[in-house]
Amino acid sequence: METTTIDEIQVREARHVLQTYKRLPVTFVRGEGVRLYDTEGREYLDLLSGIGVASLGHAHPGLARAIADQAQTLIHTSNLFYHPLQGQLAERLAKLSGLPRAFFCNSGTEAVEACLKFARRYWHTRGEPRAEFIAFENSFHGRTFGALSVTSNEHYRAPFEPLLPGVRFVPVNDAKALTAAVSRSTAAIIAEPIQGEGGVRPLTPAFASAITAAASTTGALIIADEVQSGLGRTGYPFYAPVLGLHPDLISIGKALGGGVAVGAALVSQKVADTIAFGDHGSTYGGNLLACRAALCFLDELDGGGLLAHVARVGDHLERALRTMAARHPLIKEVRGAGLIWGLELTSDAAPVIQEGLARGVIVNRTAETVVRLLPPLVITETEIDEAVGRLDAAFGAVGADK
Ligand SMILES: Cc1ncc(COP(=O)(O)O)c(C=O)c1O
């Protein structure tokens, strides 16, 4: 591989890469577990895992071996033919979620897109077409047109309007507003059990009951978008059931491939019965490489004890964050579960991200004032202590400037 300096990399990107991302000035070249290394050989503790993707950490030996072996055997054949791994993966996901069928795609937004289409298809097949979706304020479901249509942030939406008509946004945890909005025209209610991009905001169990009640009165389907909160992130396979919510459809992505692009829509039998050949598709979706990576991840998640590990270290992280928060008046609230946490600040979170980076800890800013943590699921207590120590120093530096 050609070696280049950070300046050369930045100049070349500035010239040729479409400027949709405002990157931080660091170039990573290598990773190991929870650690990343930049072009200068500096080491960082990664509390973000590529936005919840590097679930097994970086350069996980088992995942690396599985991917290399699969690449040397067969990567892709398309969905025109069978291969041995897609059914195995669907079966494993069915056991984990209780939803018996899976449609495979390549990203979170595609998983959401599939769920929205399947919800519309369900009502179309029943001869009672319903076009409307209920979504929530502060939601984020992705950037393709359907997913963007149920995403509330005006900044993402406005340049691309008109989006899908018939989407209504309800304030989160406002049962009355929800009940008033859901009707017999509602195809589905789409909810993130923990709003991720919106600032790490869990739904309350009471609100989850209101969703269930509104859905059962009107027949509206429930879509749980677990792209960020699912697959062990909270110490549970999925967070919807923890809230008492039993969705008809679940979208997943991020953690599933440990870095290999793979997403899926998990579908109830009732919805699956309304889908016909040709209704949806993806050239890459569920190819051998993606399925092999996802199977390797699931081996670690249930067989490898990762769920129990997250539950344990998640408690440790929560305690460390609450202790740290008590020292810094800048931190207003600590929210989350397992290994997804948001620190709500009294002001813009950007300076904390910069100071963290300078001290070798990676976190990110979401919803302007929230510092978000989504570490690899394999992080240990010792690594948590070291990383939170660095974050504490970053908060100290930002607080001293105020
Ligand atoms: C809840 C949720 N849904 C969907 C998406 C979109 O996923 P992707 O960026 O893989 O398309 C995200 C991404 O952050 C997400 O957090």
XYZ file of C-alpha atoms and ligand atoms in Angstrom:
418
model
C 0.000 0.000 0.000
C 1.187 3.498 -0.863
C 2.314 5.376 2.274
C 1.284 8.988 2.493
C 1.465 11.743 5.081
C -1.641 13.131 6.726
C -1.242 16.339 4.669
C -1.161 14.430 1.383
C -4.194 12.395 2.425
C -6.159 15.531 3.309
C -5.193 17.415 0.136
C -6.148 14.477 -2.086
C -9.488 13.977 -0.337
C -10.263 17.695 -0.478
C -9.764 17.539 -4.237
C -11.569 14.309 -5.083
C -13.867 13.078 -2.319
C -17.345 14.606 -2.313
C -17.327 16.886 0.701
C -20.225 15.471 2.714
C -18.182 14.705 5.850
C -16.443 17.223 8.076
C -13.663 14.974 9.375
C -11.539 15.434 12.477
C -7.841 15.880 11.569
C -6.628 12.372 12.377
C -5.837 9.443 10.100
C -6.060 5.953 11.527
C -4.006 3.208 9.962
C -4.219 0.292 12.390
C -6.297 -1.055 15.245
C -6.126 -3.745 17.898
C -9.030 -4.449 20.230
C -10.212 -1.161 21.718
C -7.112 0.708 20.485
C -6.547 2.641 17.279
C -3.231 3.985 15.957
C -2.739 7.000 13.688
C -0.159 7.808 10.992
C 2.199 9.182 13.656
C 1.960 5.960 15.702
C -0.136 7.660 18.427
C -2.460 5.344 20.341
C -6.144 6.091 21.088
C -8.784 4.300 23.146
C -11.793 3.972 20.891
C -15.046 4.606 22.768
C -16.985 4.971 19.523
C -16.124 1.838 17.468
C -16.824 3.498 14.128
C -20.294 4.571 15.388
C -21.224 1.263 16.955
C -19.877 -0.960 14.191
C -16.581 -2.502 15.353
C -18.504 -4.580 17.878
C -15.703 -7.112 18.397
C -13.028 -4.416 18.507
C -10.443 -3.814 15.812
C -8.552 -6.615 14.063
C -10.418 -9.301 16.043
C -8.435 -12.474 15.284
C -11.492 -14.757 14.908
C -13.336 -12.312 12.644
C -10.198 -11.624 10.592
C -9.661 -15.377 10.099
C -13.304 -15.941 9.122
C -13.289 -13.073 6.605
C -9.945 -14.163 5.090
C -11.098 -17.772 4.826
C -14.384 -16.753 3.200
C -12.606 -14.382 0.786
C -10.404 -17.248 -0.319
C -13.422 -19.531 -0.772
C -16.291 -17.455 -2.229
C -17.364 -13.871 -1.581
C -20.457 -13.263 -3.665
C -22.826 -15.060 -5.984
C -25.975 -12.821 -5.855
C -29.470 -13.689 -4.682
C -30.209 -15.536 -7.924
C -28.739 -18.638 -6.275
C -28.575 -20.399 -2.913
C -25.514 -20.422 -0.697
C -25.141 -22.173 2.656
C -24.742 -19.212 5.003
C -27.784 -16.930 4.509
C -30.279 -19.440 5.911
C -27.977 -20.175 8.851
C -27.738 -16.472 9.669
C -31.499 -15.956 9.321
C -32.106 -18.923 11.649
C -29.733 -17.520 14.274
C -31.351 -14.071 14.080
C -34.808 -15.638 14.368
C -33.761 -17.370 17.604
C -32.347 -14.119 18.954
C -35.285 -11.869 18.027
C -38.335 -14.144 17.981
C -39.095 -12.858 14.466
C -38.887 -15.850 12.133
C -37.749 -14.274 8.852
C -34.928 -12.012 7.673
C -34.315 -9.874 4.605
C -30.643 -9.008 4.185
C -29.243 -5.724 2.972
C -26.048 -3.752 3.461
C -26.682 -0.900 5.869
C -28.986 0.484 8.529
C -30.821 2.824 6.218
C -31.567 -0.044 3.828
C -32.876 -2.118 6.735
C -35.253 0.717 7.659
C -36.209 1.188 4.029
C -37.094 -2.518 3.834
C -39.203 -2.323 7.013
C -41.150 0.673 5.670
C -41.765 -1.089 2.357
C -42.842 -4.330 4.050
C -45.278 -2.383 6.249
C -46.833 -0.759 3.197
C -46.906 -4.148 1.430
C -48.673 -5.729 4.408
C -51.579 -3.304 4.137
C -51.621 -3.441 0.341
C -51.887 -7.246 0.388
C -54.685 -7.059 2.936
C -56.608 -4.910 0.447
C -56.681 -2.023 2.881
C -53.822 0.241 1.723
C -52.394 2.442 4.486
C -49.795 5.077 3.615
C -49.074 6.798 6.926
C -46.184 6.360 9.321
C -45.849 7.666 12.855
C -42.297 8.590 13.840
C -40.804 10.536 16.758
C -39.180 13.879 17.320
C -35.374 13.548 17.552
C -35.491 10.332 15.538
C -32.764 9.246 13.138
C -33.351 6.351 10.768
C -30.955 6.978 7.869
C -30.359 9.019 4.732
C -32.207 7.266 1.902
C -35.548 8.804 0.982
C -37.828 6.525 3.013
C -35.607 6.459 6.097
C -35.037 10.209 5.789
C -38.789 10.746 5.626
C -39.158 9.261 9.129
C -36.078 11.142 10.424
C -37.077 14.331 12.211
C -33.981 16.531 11.932
C -34.828 19.462 9.620
C -31.176 19.993 8.789
C -31.027 16.558 7.129
C -34.480 16.807 5.538
C -34.929 20.316 4.160
C -32.553 20.201 1.147
C -34.213 17.038 -0.169
C -37.909 17.775 0.204
C -40.487 16.742 -0.792
C -40.046 13.512 1.154
C -42.643 10.754 1.683
C -46.013 12.300 2.501
C -48.060 11.016 5.440
C -45.364 10.971 8.130
C -46.297 12.485 11.492
C -43.753 13.212 14.205
C -44.856 12.826 17.815
C -42.886 14.059 20.863
C -41.040 11.160 22.524
C -42.554 9.801 25.723
C -45.783 11.767 25.159
C -48.426 9.030 25.306
C -51.343 11.419 24.794
C -49.882 12.884 21.594
C -49.156 9.384 20.322
C -52.663 8.115 20.969
C -54.084 11.168 19.180
C -51.812 10.673 16.139
C -52.222 6.925 15.502
C -55.303 5.981 13.483
C -56.670 3.351 11.119
C -54.651 5.090 8.366
C -51.367 4.354 10.152
C -49.351 1.649 8.388
C -46.687 1.521 11.109
C -45.181 3.256 14.102
C -41.391 3.406 13.854
C -39.334 3.862 17.016
C -35.734 3.614 18.148
C -35.918 1.951 21.589
C -33.008 4.225 22.501
C -32.730 7.248 20.248
C -29.064 7.229 19.277
C -28.247 10.167 17.006
C -30.972 12.137 18.809
C -28.815 12.191 21.940
C -29.024 8.714 23.560
C -32.590 9.006 24.840
C -34.265 5.742 25.919
C -38.032 5.454 25.505
C -39.803 4.956 28.824
C -41.573 1.619 29.463
C -44.806 3.629 29.942
C -44.415 5.099 26.461
C -43.668 1.639 25.064
C -47.009 0.491 26.541
C -48.724 3.433 24.843
C -47.183 2.351 21.520
C -48.424 -1.204 22.073
C -51.909 0.024 22.980
C -52.133 2.390 19.971
C -50.963 -0.374 17.648
C -53.393 -2.939 18.982
C -56.371 -0.569 18.775
C -55.677 0.478 15.176
C -53.810 -2.534 13.744
C -50.765 -0.341 13.003
C -47.544 -2.354 12.784
C -44.621 -1.628 15.113
C -41.147 -1.202 13.639
C -38.284 -1.141 16.148
C -35.183 0.427 14.664
C -32.454 -1.395 16.587
C -29.652 -0.442 14.199
C -27.829 1.289 17.040
C -29.424 -0.170 20.196
C -29.613 -3.812 19.107
C -27.350 -6.854 19.004
C -25.879 -6.723 22.476
C -25.183 -2.991 22.712
C -27.340 -2.701 25.854
C -26.444 -6.105 27.305
C -29.600 -7.600 25.740
C -30.056 -8.989 22.229
C -32.590 -6.201 21.536
C -33.778 -3.294 23.662
C -37.440 -3.217 22.509
C -38.470 -6.240 24.644
C -36.685 -4.746 27.654
C -39.186 -1.886 27.366
C -42.048 -4.363 26.922
C -42.343 -3.647 23.204
C -42.926 -6.532 20.780
C -42.348 -5.269 17.245
C -43.600 -6.776 13.993
C -40.416 -5.646 12.257
C -36.888 -4.899 13.499
C -34.145 -3.137 11.544
C -30.539 -4.036 12.356
C -27.112 -3.161 10.986
C -23.970 -1.658 12.500
C -22.670 -4.283 15.019
C -23.858 -7.254 12.975
C -20.859 -7.557 10.645
C -18.252 -6.210 13.067
C -17.199 -3.815 10.272
C -18.306 -5.780 7.222
C -21.329 -4.002 5.699
C -24.479 -5.976 6.498
C -27.969 -5.046 7.622
C -31.270 -6.853 7.908
C -34.989 -6.394 8.338
C -36.352 -9.018 10.749
C -39.971 -9.791 9.991
C -42.908 -11.447 11.798
C -44.728 -14.323 10.107
C -47.881 -12.201 9.817
C -45.990 -9.626 7.724
C -43.897 -12.229 5.888
C -47.104 -13.915 4.686
C -47.967 -10.776 2.710
C -44.654 -10.555 0.823
C -44.261 -12.050 -2.635
C -41.293 -12.953 -4.846
C -39.773 -9.845 -6.382
C -41.204 -7.405 -3.831
C -37.778 -6.292 -2.696
C -34.157 -7.144 -3.396
C -30.480 -6.252 -3.174
C -27.583 -7.374 -5.341
C -25.125 -7.613 -2.449
C -27.616 -8.317 0.360
C -26.626 -11.307 2.479
C -23.675 -12.410 0.389
C -21.292 -15.049 1.696
C -18.720 -12.633 3.084
C -21.328 -10.567 4.954
C -23.065 -13.658 6.352
C -19.789 -15.239 7.432
C -18.804 -12.092 9.328
C -22.259 -11.840 10.930
C -22.196 -15.524 11.960
C -18.804 -14.955 13.561
C -20.225 -11.965 15.471
C -23.257 -13.982 16.654
C -20.968 -16.815 17.798
C -19.266 -14.325 20.102
C -22.529 -12.697 21.179
C -24.356 -15.728 22.485
C -21.889 -18.630 22.494
C -18.897 -16.467 23.429
C -20.564 -14.833 26.410
C -20.480 -11.294 25.008
C -24.006 -10.476 26.226
C -23.117 -11.261 29.831
C -19.824 -9.384 29.394
C -21.639 -6.228 28.179
C -24.082 -6.383 31.076
C -21.167 -6.552 33.535
C -18.823 -3.959 32.019
C -21.809 -1.755 31.174
C -22.548 -1.386 34.904
C -18.904 -0.556 35.475
C -18.973 2.099 32.721
C -22.150 3.628 34.125
C -20.588 3.952 37.587
C -17.391 5.458 36.157
C -19.362 7.981 34.075
C -21.614 9.016 36.966
C -18.589 9.488 39.239
C -16.896 11.578 36.548
C -20.075 13.591 35.893
C -20.293 14.520 39.574
C -16.908 16.272 39.233
C -17.833 18.390 36.181
C -20.703 20.895 36.348
C -20.572 20.952 32.525
C -22.289 17.505 32.538
C -26.024 17.889 33.098
C -27.247 14.326 32.663
C -25.948 10.800 32.055
C -28.261 8.567 29.955
C -28.004 5.128 28.439
C -27.747 1.406 29.093
C -25.055 -1.253 28.754
C -22.444 0.188 26.402
C -24.424 3.067 24.871
C -24.135 6.282 26.868
C -24.781 9.970 26.323
C -23.472 12.777 28.480
C -25.765 15.778 28.102
C -23.743 18.980 28.549
C -24.778 22.502 29.412
C -23.112 23.691 26.163
C -21.758 22.504 22.802
C -19.973 19.145 23.101
C -17.414 19.831 20.328
C -14.588 21.090 22.611
C -14.781 17.875 24.675
C -14.382 15.768 21.534
C -11.280 17.797 20.523
C -9.727 17.656 23.990
C -10.487 13.926 24.176
C -8.768 13.321 20.864
C -5.720 15.264 22.049
C -5.604 12.951 25.093
C -6.075 9.733 23.144
C -9.768 8.952 23.679
C -12.356 8.842 20.929
C -15.968 9.843 21.575
C -18.330 11.871 19.410
C -20.822 14.686 19.557
C -24.448 14.114 18.761
C -27.469 16.402 19.057
C -24.987 19.300 19.537
C -24.707 19.052 23.323
C -24.299 15.316 23.869
C -21.023 13.375 24.140
C -21.833 9.865 22.920
C -20.023 6.650 23.847
C -20.460 3.420 21.863
C -17.334 1.406 22.716
C -16.574 -2.007 21.228
C -18.592 -4.647 23.082
C -15.376 -6.423 24.079
C -14.038 -3.507 26.161
C -12.744 -4.534 29.611
C -13.088 -2.834 33.002
C -9.405 -1.843 32.931
C -9.791 -0.272 29.499
C -12.920 1.547 30.676
C -11.027 3.002 33.654
C -8.173 4.147 31.427
C -10.513 5.670 28.818
C -12.743 7.420 31.368
C -9.563 8.786 33.005
C -8.630 10.387 29.684
C -12.160 11.692 29.205
C -12.103 13.131 32.726
C -8.904 15.022 31.815
C -10.598 16.300 28.633
C -13.559 17.600 30.676
C -11.084 19.164 33.115
C -9.388 21.028 30.253
C -12.705 22.249 28.785
C -14.011 23.249 32.241
C -10.795 25.210 32.968
C -11.379 27.279 29.799
C -14.833 28.390 30.887
C -31.189 3.996 14.677
C -30.500 4.106 13.348
N -31.150 3.724 12.238
C -30.575 3.777 11.025
C -29.289 4.265 10.866
C -28.672 4.321 9.507
O -27.665 3.374 9.396
P -26.597 3.452 8.202
O -25.748 4.664 8.458
O -25.842 2.162 8.315
O -27.360 3.563 6.933
C -28.575 4.684 11.999
C -27.219 5.226 11.857
O -26.677 5.870 12.712
C -29.192 4.602 13.272
O -28.570 4.994 14.387
